[in-house]
PDB file of C-alpha atoms in Angstrom:
ATOM      1  CA  UNK A   1     -37.079 -65.727 -35.194  1.00 89.00           C
ATOM      2  CA  UNK A   2     -36.219 -66.541 -38.791  1.00 93.00           C
ATOM      3  CA  UNK A   3     -33.729 -69.190 -38.577  1.00 95.00           C
ATOM      4  CA  UNK A   4     -33.098 -69.611 -42.341  1.00 96.00           C
ATOM      5  CA  UNK A   5     -33.698 -67.039 -45.287  1.00 96.00           C
ATOM      6  CA  UNK A   6     -33.516 -67.600 -48.936  1.00 96.00           C
ATOM      7  CA  UNK A   7     -33.157 -64.798 -51.380  1.00 96.00           C
ATOM      8  CA  UNK A   8     -33.594 -64.869 -55.105  1.00 95.00           C
ATOM      9  CA  UNK A   9     -32.193 -68.364 -55.518  1.00 96.00           C
ATOM     10  CA  UNK A  10     -31.203 -69.721 -58.918  1.00 96.00           C
ATOM     11  CA  UNK A  11     -29.719 -72.884 -59.998  1.00 95.00           C
ATOM     12  CA  UNK A  12     -29.156 -74.331 -63.404  1.00 93.00           C
ATOM     13  CA  UNK A  13     -27.371 -77.348 -64.834  1.00 91.00           C
ATOM     14  CA  UNK A  14     -25.948 -78.117 -68.319  1.00 87.00           C
ATOM     15  CA  UNK A  15     -28.004 -79.952 -70.356  1.00 81.00           C
ATOM     16  CA  UNK A  16     -27.064 -83.249 -71.964  1.00 75.00           C
ATOM     17  CA  UNK A  17     -24.885 -82.628 -75.196  1.00 66.00           C
ATOM     18  CA  UNK A  18     -26.949 -83.485 -78.207  1.00 56.00           C
ATOM     19  CA  UNK A  19     -24.147 -82.767 -80.622  1.00 55.00           C
ATOM     20  CA  UNK A  20     -26.055 -79.902 -82.303  1.00 59.00           C
ATOM     21  CA  UNK A  21     -25.028 -76.550 -81.501  1.00 59.00           C
ATOM     22  CA  UNK A  22     -24.570 -74.837 -77.955  1.00 68.00           C
ATOM     23  CA  UNK A  23     -25.912 -76.413 -74.946  1.00 71.00           C
ATOM     24  CA  UNK A  24     -28.689 -75.093 -72.999  1.00 80.00           C
ATOM     25  CA  UNK A  25     -29.220 -74.968 -69.363  1.00 86.00           C
ATOM     26  CA  UNK A  26     -31.696 -76.745 -67.274  1.00 89.00           C
ATOM     27  CA  UNK A  27     -33.497 -74.379 -65.061  1.00 90.00           C
ATOM     28  CA  UNK A  28     -33.798 -76.470 -61.750  1.00 92.00           C
ATOM     29  CA  UNK A  29     -34.500 -73.488 -59.198  1.00 95.00           C
ATOM     30  CA  UNK A  30     -35.571 -69.887 -60.518  1.00 94.00           C
ATOM     31  CA  UNK A  31     -35.867 -66.915 -58.228  1.00 94.00           C
ATOM     32  CA  UNK A  32     -37.042 -68.655 -55.068  1.00 96.00           C
ATOM     33  CA  UNK A  33     -37.388 -66.598 -51.876  1.00 95.00           C
ATOM     34  CA  UNK A  34     -38.661 -67.959 -48.602  1.00 95.00           C
ATOM     35  CA  UNK A  35     -37.998 -67.884 -44.760  1.00 96.00           C
ATOM     36  CA  UNK A  36     -37.951 -70.807 -42.288  1.00 96.00           C
ATOM     37  CA  UNK A  37     -38.795 -69.755 -38.447  1.00 96.00           C
ATOM     38  CA  UNK A  38     -37.025 -71.442 -35.749  1.00 95.00           C
ATOM     39  CA  UNK A  39     -38.779 -74.448 -34.512  1.00 93.00           C
ATOM     40  CA  UNK A  40     -41.215 -74.308 -37.481  1.00 95.00           C
ATOM     41  CA  UNK A  41     -41.889 -77.292 -40.074  1.00 96.00           C
ATOM     42  CA  UNK A  42     -42.049 -75.929 -43.523  1.00 97.00           C
ATOM     43  CA  UNK A  43     -43.760 -78.356 -46.172  1.00 96.00           C
ATOM     44  CA  UNK A  44     -42.278 -78.085 -49.854  1.00 96.00           C
ATOM     45  CA  UNK A  45     -44.537 -79.751 -52.273  1.00 95.00           C
ATOM     46  CA  UNK A  46     -44.679 -80.311 -56.175  1.00 90.00           C
ATOM     47  CA  UNK A  47     -44.324 -82.672 -58.898  1.00 88.00           C
ATOM     48  CA  UNK A  48     -41.279 -84.413 -59.869  1.00 87.00           C
ATOM     49  CA  UNK A  49     -38.748 -82.279 -61.612  1.00 86.00           C
ATOM     50  CA  UNK A  50     -39.952 -79.177 -59.989  1.00 90.00           C
ATOM     51  CA  UNK A  51     -36.720 -78.503 -58.053  1.00 92.00           C
ATOM     52  CA  UNK A  52     -37.707 -79.135 -54.580  1.00 94.00           C
ATOM     53  CA  UNK A  53     -34.670 -81.595 -53.769  1.00 94.00           C
ATOM     54  CA  UNK A  54     -32.209 -79.194 -55.606  1.00 95.00           C
ATOM     55  CA  UNK A  55     -33.457 -76.334 -53.404  1.00 96.00           C
ATOM     56  CA  UNK A  56     -33.002 -78.560 -50.268  1.00 95.00           C
ATOM     57  CA  UNK A  57     -29.360 -79.552 -51.333  1.00 95.00           C
ATOM     58  CA  UNK A  58     -28.694 -75.831 -51.966  1.00 95.00           C
ATOM     59  CA  UNK A  59     -29.919 -74.999 -48.432  1.00 95.00           C
ATOM     60  CA  UNK A  60     -27.599 -77.711 -46.707  1.00 94.00           C
ATOM     61  CA  UNK A  61     -24.380 -76.613 -48.824  1.00 91.00           C
ATOM     62  CA  UNK A  62     -24.461 -79.828 -51.159  1.00 92.00           C
ATOM     63  CA  UNK A  63     -24.946 -77.633 -54.054  1.00 93.00           C
ATOM     64  CA  UNK A  64     -23.841 -73.992 -54.789  1.00 93.00           C
ATOM     65  CA  UNK A  65     -26.602 -71.585 -56.391  1.00 94.00           C
ATOM     66  CA  UNK A  66     -25.825 -69.541 -59.541  1.00 94.00           C
ATOM     67  CA  UNK A  67     -27.176 -66.524 -58.091  1.00 95.00           C
ATOM     68  CA  UNK A  68     -28.987 -65.485 -54.811  1.00 96.00           C
ATOM     69  CA  UNK A  69     -28.093 -66.072 -51.059  1.00 96.00           C
ATOM     70  CA  UNK A  70     -28.921 -68.439 -48.308  1.00 96.00           C
ATOM     71  CA  UNK A  71     -28.821 -66.899 -44.814  1.00 96.00           C
ATOM     72  CA  UNK A  72     -28.633 -68.963 -41.742  1.00 95.00           C
ATOM     73  CA  UNK A  73     -29.092 -66.982 -38.394  1.00 93.00           C
ATOM     74  CA  UNK A  74     -28.444 -63.827 -40.528  1.00 92.00           C
ATOM     75  CA  UNK A  75     -25.054 -64.953 -41.903  1.00 92.00           C
ATOM     76  CA  UNK A  76     -24.754 -65.400 -45.508  1.00 93.00           C
ATOM     77  CA  UNK A  77     -23.558 -69.251 -45.675  1.00 93.00           C
ATOM     78  CA  UNK A  78     -21.537 -68.572 -48.872  1.00 90.00           C
ATOM     79  CA  UNK A  79     -19.162 -66.039 -46.752  1.00 91.00           C
ATOM     80  CA  UNK A  80     -18.782 -68.332 -43.810  1.00 90.00           C
ATOM     81  CA  UNK A  81     -15.206 -69.651 -43.413  1.00 90.00           C
ATOM     82  CA  UNK A  82     -13.067 -71.453 -41.036  1.00 89.00           C
ATOM     83  CA  UNK A  83     -14.249 -72.810 -37.700  1.00 88.00           C
ATOM     84  CA  UNK A  84     -17.628 -71.148 -38.275  1.00 90.00           C
ATOM     85  CA  UNK A  85     -17.960 -73.017 -41.628  1.00 90.00           C
ATOM     86  CA  UNK A  86     -17.441 -76.024 -39.866  1.00 90.00           C
ATOM     87  CA  UNK A  87     -20.134 -75.342 -37.092  1.00 91.00           C
ATOM     88  CA  UNK A  88     -22.511 -74.404 -39.838  1.00 91.00           C
ATOM     89  CA  UNK A  89     -21.878 -78.056 -41.502  1.00 90.00           C
ATOM     90  CA  UNK A  90     -23.231 -79.679 -38.156  1.00 93.00           C
ATOM     91  CA  UNK A  91     -26.288 -77.167 -37.830  1.00 94.00           C
ATOM     92  CA  UNK A  92     -27.672 -77.963 -41.217  1.00 95.00           C
ATOM     93  CA  UNK A  93     -28.187 -81.636 -41.739  1.00 95.00           C
ATOM     94  CA  UNK A  94     -30.141 -83.904 -44.553  1.00 95.00           C
ATOM     95  CA  UNK A  95     -32.187 -87.052 -44.580  1.00 95.00           C
ATOM     96  CA  UNK A  96     -32.140 -88.400 -47.997  1.00 92.00           C
ATOM     97  CA  UNK A  97     -34.957 -90.008 -49.968  1.00 89.00           C
ATOM     98  CA  UNK A  98     -33.480 -93.352 -50.608  1.00 87.00           C
ATOM     99  CA  UNK A  99     -32.298 -94.802 -47.060  1.00 83.00           C
ATOM    100  CA  UNK A 100     -30.274 -97.642 -48.898  1.00 86.00           C
ATOM    101  CA  UNK A 101     -28.438 -95.527 -51.140  1.00 88.00           C
ATOM    102  CA  UNK A 102     -27.560 -93.083 -48.340  1.00 86.00           C
ATOM    103  CA  UNK A 103     -25.735 -95.720 -46.168  1.00 92.00           C
ATOM    104  CA  UNK A 104     -22.529 -97.174 -46.736  1.00 93.00           C
ATOM    105  CA  UNK A 105     -23.190-100.999 -47.130  1.00 93.00           C
ATOM    106  CA  UNK A 106     -19.387-101.721 -45.955  1.00 94.00           C
ATOM    107  CA  UNK A 107     -19.792 -99.852 -42.516  1.00 95.00           C
ATOM    108  CA  UNK A 108     -21.636-101.149 -39.225  1.00 96.00           C
ATOM    109  CA  UNK A 109     -24.151 -98.459 -38.058  1.00 96.00           C
ATOM    110  CA  UNK A 110     -21.876 -98.096 -34.862  1.00 96.00           C
ATOM    111  CA  UNK A 111     -19.218 -96.669 -37.444  1.00 96.00           C
ATOM    112  CA  UNK A 112     -21.707 -94.774 -39.667  1.00 95.00           C
ATOM    113  CA  UNK A 113     -22.943 -92.756 -36.333  1.00 96.00           C
ATOM    114  CA  UNK A 114     -19.741 -92.537 -34.257  1.00 96.00           C
ATOM    115  CA  UNK A 115     -17.544 -91.010 -37.144  1.00 95.00           C
ATOM    116  CA  UNK A 116     -19.225 -87.602 -37.399  1.00 94.00           C
ATOM    117  CA  UNK A 117     -19.770 -87.658 -33.794  1.00 95.00           C
ATOM    118  CA  UNK A 118     -16.028 -87.923 -32.964  1.00 95.00           C
ATOM    119  CA  UNK A 119     -14.732 -85.880 -35.757  1.00 94.00           C
ATOM    120  CA  UNK A 120     -16.807 -82.891 -34.842  1.00 93.00           C
ATOM    121  CA  UNK A 121     -16.018 -83.756 -30.929  1.00 93.00           C
ATOM    122  CA  UNK A 122     -19.862 -84.170 -29.943  1.00 94.00           C
ATOM    123  CA  UNK A 123     -18.700 -87.322 -28.441  1.00 94.00           C
ATOM    124  CA  UNK A 124     -15.456 -88.842 -26.950  1.00 94.00           C
ATOM    125  CA  UNK A 125     -14.159 -92.463 -27.160  1.00 93.00           C
ATOM    126  CA  UNK A 126     -15.323 -92.881 -23.701  1.00 94.00           C
ATOM    127  CA  UNK A 127     -18.973 -91.984 -24.237  1.00 95.00           C
ATOM    128  CA  UNK A 128     -19.620 -92.350 -27.960  1.00 96.00           C
ATOM    129  CA  UNK A 129     -21.255 -95.877 -27.373  1.00 95.00           C
ATOM    130  CA  UNK A 130     -23.598 -94.406 -24.971  1.00 96.00           C
ATOM    131  CA  UNK A 131     -24.479 -91.648 -27.271  1.00 96.00           C
ATOM    132  CA  UNK A 132     -24.995 -94.038 -30.116  1.00 96.00           C
ATOM    133  CA  UNK A 133     -27.399 -96.159 -28.166  1.00 96.00           C
ATOM    134  CA  UNK A 134     -29.256 -92.984 -26.907  1.00 96.00           C
ATOM    135  CA  UNK A 135     -29.736 -92.103 -30.776  1.00 95.00           C
ATOM    136  CA  UNK A 136     -30.869 -95.507 -31.532  1.00 96.00           C
ATOM    137  CA  UNK A 137     -33.438 -95.406 -28.821  1.00 95.00           C
ATOM    138  CA  UNK A 138     -34.812 -91.988 -29.945  1.00 95.00           C
ATOM    139  CA  UNK A 139     -35.465 -93.333 -33.464  1.00 95.00           C
ATOM    140  CA  UNK A 140     -37.040 -96.407 -32.079  1.00 94.00           C
ATOM    141  CA  UNK A 141     -34.367 -99.011 -32.907  1.00 95.00           C
ATOM    142  CA  UNK A 142     -32.729-101.438 -30.243  1.00 94.00           C
ATOM    143  CA  UNK A 143     -29.457-101.502 -29.031  1.00 93.00           C
ATOM    144  CA  UNK A 144     -28.204-104.481 -31.077  1.00 94.00           C
ATOM    145  CA  UNK A 145     -28.738-102.292 -34.232  1.00 95.00           C
ATOM    146  CA  UNK A 146     -25.275-100.705 -33.631  1.00 95.00           C
ATOM    147  CA  UNK A 147     -23.374-103.808 -34.682  1.00 95.00           C
ATOM    148  CA  UNK A 148     -25.222-104.697 -37.794  1.00 96.00           C
ATOM    149  CA  UNK A 149     -24.807-103.604 -41.309  1.00 96.00           C
ATOM    150  CA  UNK A 150     -27.447-101.720 -43.680  1.00 94.00           C
ATOM    151  CA  UNK A 151     -28.519-104.840 -45.499  1.00 94.00           C
ATOM    152  CA  UNK A 152     -29.724-106.286 -42.535  1.00 95.00           C
ATOM    153  CA  UNK A 153     -32.577-103.707 -41.983  1.00 94.00           C
ATOM    154  CA  UNK A 154     -35.697-103.115 -43.675  1.00 91.00           C
ATOM    155  CA  UNK A 155     -36.310 -99.870 -45.566  1.00 89.00           C
ATOM    156  CA  UNK A 156     -38.044 -98.156 -42.654  1.00 91.00           C
ATOM    157  CA  UNK A 157     -35.463 -99.085 -40.238  1.00 93.00           C
ATOM    158  CA  UNK A 158     -32.744 -97.884 -42.678  1.00 94.00           C
ATOM    159  CA  UNK A 159     -34.619 -94.450 -42.665  1.00 94.00           C
ATOM    160  CA  UNK A 160     -34.733 -94.412 -39.063  1.00 94.00           C
ATOM    161  CA  UNK A 161     -30.835 -94.904 -39.292  1.00 95.00           C
ATOM    162  CA  UNK A 162     -30.740 -92.003 -41.501  1.00 95.00           C
ATOM    163  CA  UNK A 163     -32.778 -89.899 -39.185  1.00 95.00           C
ATOM    164  CA  UNK A 164     -30.223 -90.853 -36.439  1.00 96.00           C
ATOM    165  CA  UNK A 165     -27.317 -89.906 -38.457  1.00 95.00           C
ATOM    166  CA  UNK A 166     -28.795 -86.477 -39.142  1.00 95.00           C
ATOM    167  CA  UNK A 167     -29.628 -86.059 -35.176  1.00 95.00           C
ATOM    168  CA  UNK A 168     -26.056 -87.170 -34.331  1.00 95.00           C
ATOM    169  CA  UNK A 169     -24.659 -83.691 -34.769  1.00 94.00           C
ATOM    170  CA  UNK A 170     -27.571 -81.857 -32.699  1.00 94.00           C
ATOM    171  CA  UNK A 171     -28.469 -79.909 -35.957  1.00 95.00           C
ATOM    172  CA  UNK A 172     -30.651 -76.824 -35.742  1.00 94.00           C
ATOM    173  CA  UNK A 173     -32.399 -77.617 -39.231  1.00 96.00           C
ATOM    174  CA  UNK A 174     -33.001 -80.711 -41.006  1.00 96.00           C
ATOM    175  CA  UNK A 175     -33.805 -80.864 -44.559  1.00 96.00           C
ATOM    176  CA  UNK A 176     -36.009 -84.216 -44.974  1.00 95.00           C
ATOM    177  CA  UNK A 177     -35.910 -84.775 -48.740  1.00 93.00           C
ATOM    178  CA  UNK A 178     -38.887 -86.986 -49.415  1.00 91.00           C
ATOM    179  CA  UNK A 179     -38.216 -89.378 -46.734  1.00 91.00           C
ATOM    180  CA  UNK A 180     -41.167 -91.518 -46.894  1.00 88.00           C
ATOM    181  CA  UNK A 181     -41.710 -91.937 -50.595  1.00 85.00           C
ATOM    182  CA  UNK A 182     -39.468 -94.925 -50.866  1.00 78.00           C
ATOM    183  CA  UNK A 183     -41.350 -96.680 -48.004  1.00 83.00           C
ATOM    184  CA  UNK A 184     -44.426 -98.542 -47.887  1.00 83.00           C
ATOM    185  CA  UNK A 185     -47.601 -96.893 -46.991  1.00 81.00           C
ATOM    186  CA  UNK A 186     -47.879 -98.753 -43.496  1.00 82.00           C
ATOM    187  CA  UNK A 187     -44.317 -97.340 -42.729  1.00 88.00           C
ATOM    188  CA  UNK A 188     -44.636 -93.901 -44.023  1.00 89.00           C
ATOM    189  CA  UNK A 189     -47.123 -93.302 -41.019  1.00 89.00           C
ATOM    190  CA  UNK A 190     -44.621 -94.437 -38.483  1.00 91.00           C
ATOM    191  CA  UNK A 191     -41.898 -92.201 -39.909  1.00 92.00           C
ATOM    192  CA  UNK A 192     -43.872 -89.144 -39.897  1.00 92.00           C
ATOM    193  CA  UNK A 193     -44.826 -89.599 -36.309  1.00 92.00           C
ATOM    194  CA  UNK A 194     -41.499 -90.164 -35.422  1.00 93.00           C
ATOM    195  CA  UNK A 195     -40.316 -86.942 -37.313  1.00 93.00           C
ATOM    196  CA  UNK A 196     -43.147 -85.060 -35.254  1.00 92.00           C
ATOM    197  CA  UNK A 197     -42.348 -86.385 -32.169  1.00 93.00           C
ATOM    198  CA  UNK A 198     -38.651 -85.415 -32.510  1.00 93.00           C
ATOM    199  CA  UNK A 199     -39.547 -82.114 -33.857  1.00 91.00           C
ATOM    200  CA  UNK A 200     -41.476 -81.470 -30.554  1.00 90.00           C
ATOM    201  CA  UNK A 201     -38.938 -83.068 -28.108  1.00 91.00           C
ATOM    202  CA  UNK A 202     -35.879 -81.561 -29.697  1.00 91.00           C
ATOM    203  CA  UNK A 203     -37.239 -78.316 -30.945  1.00 90.00           C
ATOM    204  CA  UNK A 204     -35.938 -79.132 -34.502  1.00 92.00           C
ATOM    205  CA  UNK A 205     -36.702 -76.910 -37.471  1.00 95.00           C
ATOM    206  CA  UNK A 206     -37.596 -78.961 -40.694  1.00 96.00           C
ATOM    207  CA  UNK A 207     -37.732 -78.585 -44.211  1.00 97.00           C
ATOM    208  CA  UNK A 208     -40.090 -81.215 -45.227  1.00 96.00           C
ATOM    209  CA  UNK A 209     -40.066 -82.090 -48.939  1.00 95.00           C
ATOM    210  CA  UNK A 210     -42.805 -84.417 -50.406  1.00 91.00           C
ATOM    211  CA  UNK A 211     -44.977 -85.128 -53.359  1.00 85.00           C
ATOM    212  CA  UNK A 212     -48.208 -85.921 -51.384  1.00 80.00           C
ATOM    213  CA  UNK A 213     -50.286 -83.288 -49.633  1.00 85.00           C
ATOM    214  CA  UNK A 214     -51.500 -85.852 -47.136  1.00 83.00           C
ATOM    215  CA  UNK A 215     -48.183 -85.978 -45.272  1.00 87.00           C
ATOM    216  CA  UNK A 216     -47.300 -82.387 -46.078  1.00 91.00           C
ATOM    217  CA  UNK A 217     -50.689 -81.467 -44.202  1.00 91.00           C
ATOM    218  CA  UNK A 218     -50.033 -83.808 -41.208  1.00 90.00           C
ATOM    219  CA  UNK A 219     -46.482 -82.445 -40.463  1.00 92.00           C
ATOM    220  CA  UNK A 220     -46.264 -78.978 -41.626  1.00 94.00           C
ATOM    221  CA  UNK A 221     -46.960 -75.380 -39.945  1.00 95.00           C
ATOM    222  CA  UNK A 222     -46.775 -73.586 -43.341  1.00 96.00           C
ATOM    223  CA  UNK A 223     -46.658 -75.138 -46.738  1.00 96.00           C
ATOM    224  CA  UNK A 224     -44.716 -73.751 -50.044  1.00 97.00           C
ATOM    225  CA  UNK A 225     -46.098 -75.090 -53.292  1.00 96.00           C
ATOM    226  CA  UNK A 226     -43.440 -75.321 -56.070  1.00 95.00           C
ATOM    227  CA  UNK A 227     -43.758 -75.752 -59.835  1.00 93.00           C
ATOM    228  CA  UNK A 228     -41.173 -75.868 -62.612  1.00 92.00           C
ATOM    229  CA  UNK A 229     -38.498 -74.278 -60.340  1.00 92.00           C
ATOM    230  CA  UNK A 230     -40.709 -71.639 -58.836  1.00 94.00           C
ATOM    231  CA  UNK A 231     -42.716 -71.095 -55.607  1.00 96.00           C
ATOM    232  CA  UNK A 232     -46.209 -70.430 -56.763  1.00 95.00           C
ATOM    233  CA  UNK A 233     -48.035 -70.228 -53.266  1.00 96.00           C
ATOM    234  CA  UNK A 234     -47.055 -70.193 -49.768  1.00 97.00           C
ATOM    235  CA  UNK A 235     -49.135 -70.079 -46.523  1.00 95.00           C
ATOM    236  CA  UNK A 236     -49.897 -71.751 -43.253  1.00 96.00           C
ATOM    237  CA  UNK A 237     -51.346 -75.139 -43.681  1.00 95.00           C
ATOM    238  CA  UNK A 238     -54.986 -74.330 -42.846  1.00 94.00           C
ATOM    239  CA  UNK A 239     -55.253 -71.244 -44.778  1.00 93.00           C
ATOM    240  CA  UNK A 240     -53.872 -72.909 -47.816  1.00 93.00           C
ATOM    241  CA  UNK A 241     -56.216 -75.809 -47.523  1.00 91.00           C
ATOM    242  CA  UNK A 242     -59.195 -73.623 -46.560  1.00 91.00           C
ATOM    243  CA  UNK A 243     -58.700 -71.033 -49.306  1.00 90.00           C
ATOM    244  CA  UNK A 244     -56.629 -71.998 -52.041  1.00 91.00           C
ATOM    245  CA  UNK A 245     -55.396 -69.318 -54.438  1.00 93.00           C
ATOM    246  CA  UNK A 246     -53.132 -70.957 -57.216  1.00 93.00           C
ATOM    247  CA  UNK A 247     -54.725 -73.190 -59.639  1.00 91.00           C
ATOM    248  CA  UNK A 248     -51.881 -75.359 -59.420  1.00 92.00           C
ATOM    249  CA  UNK A 249     -52.204 -75.851 -55.611  1.00 91.00           C
ATOM    250  CA  UNK A 250     -55.974 -76.616 -56.359  1.00 89.00           C
ATOM    251  CA  UNK A 251     -55.175 -79.238 -58.782  1.00 88.00           C
ATOM    252  CA  UNK A 252     -52.491 -80.860 -56.135  1.00 88.00           C
ATOM    253  CA  UNK A 253     -55.577 -80.953 -53.724  1.00 87.00           C
ATOM    254  CA  UNK A 254     -57.822 -82.387 -56.172  1.00 81.00           C
ATOM    255  CA  UNK A 255     -55.422 -85.198 -57.104  1.00 78.00           C
ATOM    256  CA  UNK A 256     -55.045 -86.343 -53.594  1.00 74.00           C
ATOM    257  CA  UNK A 257     -56.585 -89.705 -53.039  1.00 69.00           C
ATOM    258  CA  UNK A 258     -59.733 -89.749 -51.024  1.00 68.00           C
ATOM    259  CA  UNK A 259     -60.739 -92.769 -48.837  1.00 67.00           C
ATOM    260  CA  UNK A 260     -64.174 -92.939 -50.322  1.00 64.00           C
ATOM    261  CA  UNK A 261     -65.292 -96.057 -52.271  1.00 62.00           C
ATOM    262  CA  UNK A 262     -68.548 -94.730 -53.315  1.00 63.00           C
ATOM    263  CA  UNK A 263     -66.992 -91.436 -55.251  1.00 61.00           C
ATOM    264  CA  UNK A 264     -67.635 -92.120 -58.954  1.00 56.00           C
ATOM    265  CA  UNK A 265     -66.975 -88.833 -60.550  1.00 58.00           C
ATOM    266  CA  UNK A 266     -63.476 -87.390 -60.951  1.00 60.00           C
ATOM    267  CA  UNK A 267     -63.028 -84.323 -58.845  1.00 59.00           C
ATOM    268  CA  UNK A 268     -62.941 -80.972 -60.459  1.00 63.00           C
ATOM    269  CA  UNK A 269     -59.500 -79.491 -61.191  1.00 61.00           C
ATOM    270  CA  UNK A 270     -57.272 -82.338 -62.089  1.00 67.00           C
ATOM    271  CA  UNK A 271     -54.545 -81.330 -64.240  1.00 73.00           C
ATOM    272  CA  UNK A 272     -53.565 -82.489 -68.202  1.00 72.00           C
ATOM    273  CA  UNK A 273     -50.372 -82.833 -69.645  1.00 72.00           C
ATOM    274  CA  UNK A 274     -46.869 -82.805 -68.088  1.00 77.00           C
ATOM    275  CA  UNK A 275     -44.785 -80.268 -66.165  1.00 81.00           C
ATOM    276  CA  UNK A 276     -43.043 -78.222 -68.863  1.00 83.00           C
ATOM    277  CA  UNK A 277     -39.442 -78.754 -69.879  1.00 83.00           C
ATOM    278  CA  UNK A 278     -36.638 -77.200 -67.487  1.00 84.00           C
ATOM    279  CA  UNK A 279     -34.578 -76.752 -70.748  1.00 85.00           C
ATOM    280  CA  UNK A 280     -37.176 -74.613 -72.397  1.00 85.00           C
ATOM    281  CA  UNK A 281     -39.816 -73.500 -70.120  1.00 87.00           C
ATOM    282  CA  UNK A 282     -42.940 -71.283 -71.430  1.00 88.00           C
ATOM    283  CA  UNK A 283     -42.820 -67.655 -71.357  1.00 90.00           C
ATOM    284  CA  UNK A 284     -44.785 -65.734 -68.598  1.00 91.00           C
ATOM    285  CA  UNK A 285     -46.417 -67.831 -66.081  1.00 92.00           C
ATOM    286  CA  UNK A 286     -44.787 -71.364 -66.289  1.00 90.00           C
ATOM    287  CA  UNK A 287     -48.194 -72.922 -65.523  1.00 91.00           C
ATOM    288  CA  UNK A 288     -50.251 -71.167 -68.153  1.00 89.00           C
ATOM    289  CA  UNK A 289     -50.168 -74.217 -70.490  1.00 88.00           C
ATOM    290  CA  UNK A 290     -52.006 -76.486 -68.249  1.00 87.00           C
ATOM    291  CA  UNK A 291     -54.088 -73.604 -66.554  1.00 87.00           C
ATOM    292  CA  UNK A 292     -57.854 -73.428 -67.396  1.00 83.00           C
ATOM    293  CA  UNK A 293     -58.019 -69.804 -66.259  1.00 85.00           C
ATOM    294  CA  UNK A 294     -55.037 -68.533 -68.191  1.00 86.00           C
ATOM    295  CA  UNK A 295     -55.555 -65.243 -70.058  1.00 88.00           C
ATOM    296  CA  UNK A 296     -53.360 -63.622 -72.828  1.00 88.00           C
ATOM    297  CA  UNK A 297     -51.195 -61.595 -70.177  1.00 90.00           C
ATOM    298  CA  UNK A 298     -50.258 -64.744 -68.613  1.00 91.00           C
ATOM    299  CA  UNK A 299     -48.261 -65.696 -71.739  1.00 90.00           C
ATOM    300  CA  UNK A 300     -46.115 -62.655 -71.407  1.00 89.00           C
ATOM    301  CA  UNK A 301     -45.822 -61.695 -67.744  1.00 90.00           C
ATOM    302  CA  UNK A 302     -44.338 -63.683 -64.883  1.00 91.00           C
ATOM    303  CA  UNK A 303     -46.329 -63.247 -61.822  1.00 92.00           C
ATOM    304  CA  UNK A 304     -44.776 -62.374 -58.680  1.00 93.00           C
ATOM    305  CA  UNK A 305     -45.691 -63.674 -55.212  1.00 94.00           C
ATOM    306  CA  UNK A 306     -48.394 -61.397 -53.635  1.00 93.00           C
ATOM    307  CA  UNK A 307     -50.043 -61.249 -50.341  1.00 93.00           C
ATOM    308  CA  UNK A 308     -53.777 -62.193 -50.668  1.00 93.00           C
ATOM    309  CA  UNK A 309     -56.497 -59.850 -49.637  1.00 90.00           C
ATOM    310  CA  UNK A 310     -56.663 -60.043 -45.759  1.00 87.00           C
ATOM    311  CA  UNK A 311     -53.724 -62.258 -45.080  1.00 90.00           C
ATOM    312  CA  UNK A 312     -50.258 -60.816 -45.486  1.00 90.00           C
ATOM    313  CA  UNK A 313     -48.771 -64.345 -44.887  1.00 92.00           C
ATOM    314  CA  UNK A 314     -50.534 -65.915 -47.679  1.00 95.00           C
ATOM    315  CA  UNK A 315     -48.789 -65.298 -50.859  1.00 95.00           C
ATOM    316  CA  UNK A 316     -49.752 -66.501 -54.420  1.00 95.00           C
ATOM    317  CA  UNK A 317     -48.331 -65.871 -57.778  1.00 94.00           C
ATOM    318  CA  UNK A 318     -51.685 -65.763 -59.501  1.00 93.00           C
ATOM    319  CA  UNK A 319     -53.090 -62.123 -60.236  1.00 92.00           C
ATOM    320  CA  UNK A 320     -56.437 -63.567 -61.687  1.00 92.00           C
ATOM    321  CA  UNK A 321     -57.393 -65.684 -58.499  1.00 91.00           C
ATOM    322  CA  UNK A 322     -56.148 -63.046 -56.259  1.00 90.00           C
ATOM    323  CA  UNK A 323     -58.437 -60.605 -57.713  1.00 89.00           C
ATOM    324  CA  UNK A 324     -61.469 -63.095 -57.613  1.00 85.00           C
ATOM    325  CA  UNK A 325     -60.583 -63.915 -53.867  1.00 79.00           C
ATOM    326  CA  UNK A 326     -59.378 -67.480 -54.298  1.00 73.00           C
ATOM    327  CA  UNK A 327     -59.867 -70.289 -56.847  1.00 62.00           C
TER     328      UNK A 327
END
């Protein structure tokens, strides 16, 4: 069953005022559509500035889109009001990238976790302590953590607290916005394993946002690849890696580190240049200035996500590679 559906979502921001003429708009997200099934983990990957975090913040209601709709269990979240809106706020939660900035340094962990549980009546004054200790146990922290302050924890421990806070209101969907990018490599695996265990134990639905394809591949059932505010490819994880269609996805896979000390030559498909400006993006396909397969039509026509031959669930926005049967 589809839990969340995004349709033609677009979000822009005003650019900084240079003092010369009319201010332009920064294209953060452009005409994005996707679905997330109940109990599924959808990975969202792309370079910095591609719009991943903005999309996640719109889904949980922290940002309002310029146009397009977000449907949760068939209801447009922009039209939900009253008690139903309060319920929606508990159903949609987010784990932020920076575990230090997302916690109030003046509050004990007990206060951080108890406040939303008491406000939304997921606990009473009599049993809130028991529920907090259960939450801490779920994320791998000892009971004495409840009486400590954020500065007394390591980065990995603070991220576990962030996950516990997201779980406190028993959400149906969690947006994990690059939850391991600010952590040491050794700690990342622990957090990924924790998310995987919680997803299976609690039947959570996750939108997992990350830069690296290794963590995305490990955790995700499906993967959506985002470039310059647009989704350029989306498919089940194994299908995406076994037959890549969009040149940008191929470049991301090629740039992933390989534990091979004897590999001397650079892998094929590495990208040159930078992601284009979101203030003045290229015409046609946004990727064509960096694409070795680009043709004249790529500069003029913006490609739509299209099913690839033989797999209706695998969508790509590149008619050239689709015609070739993959890149």
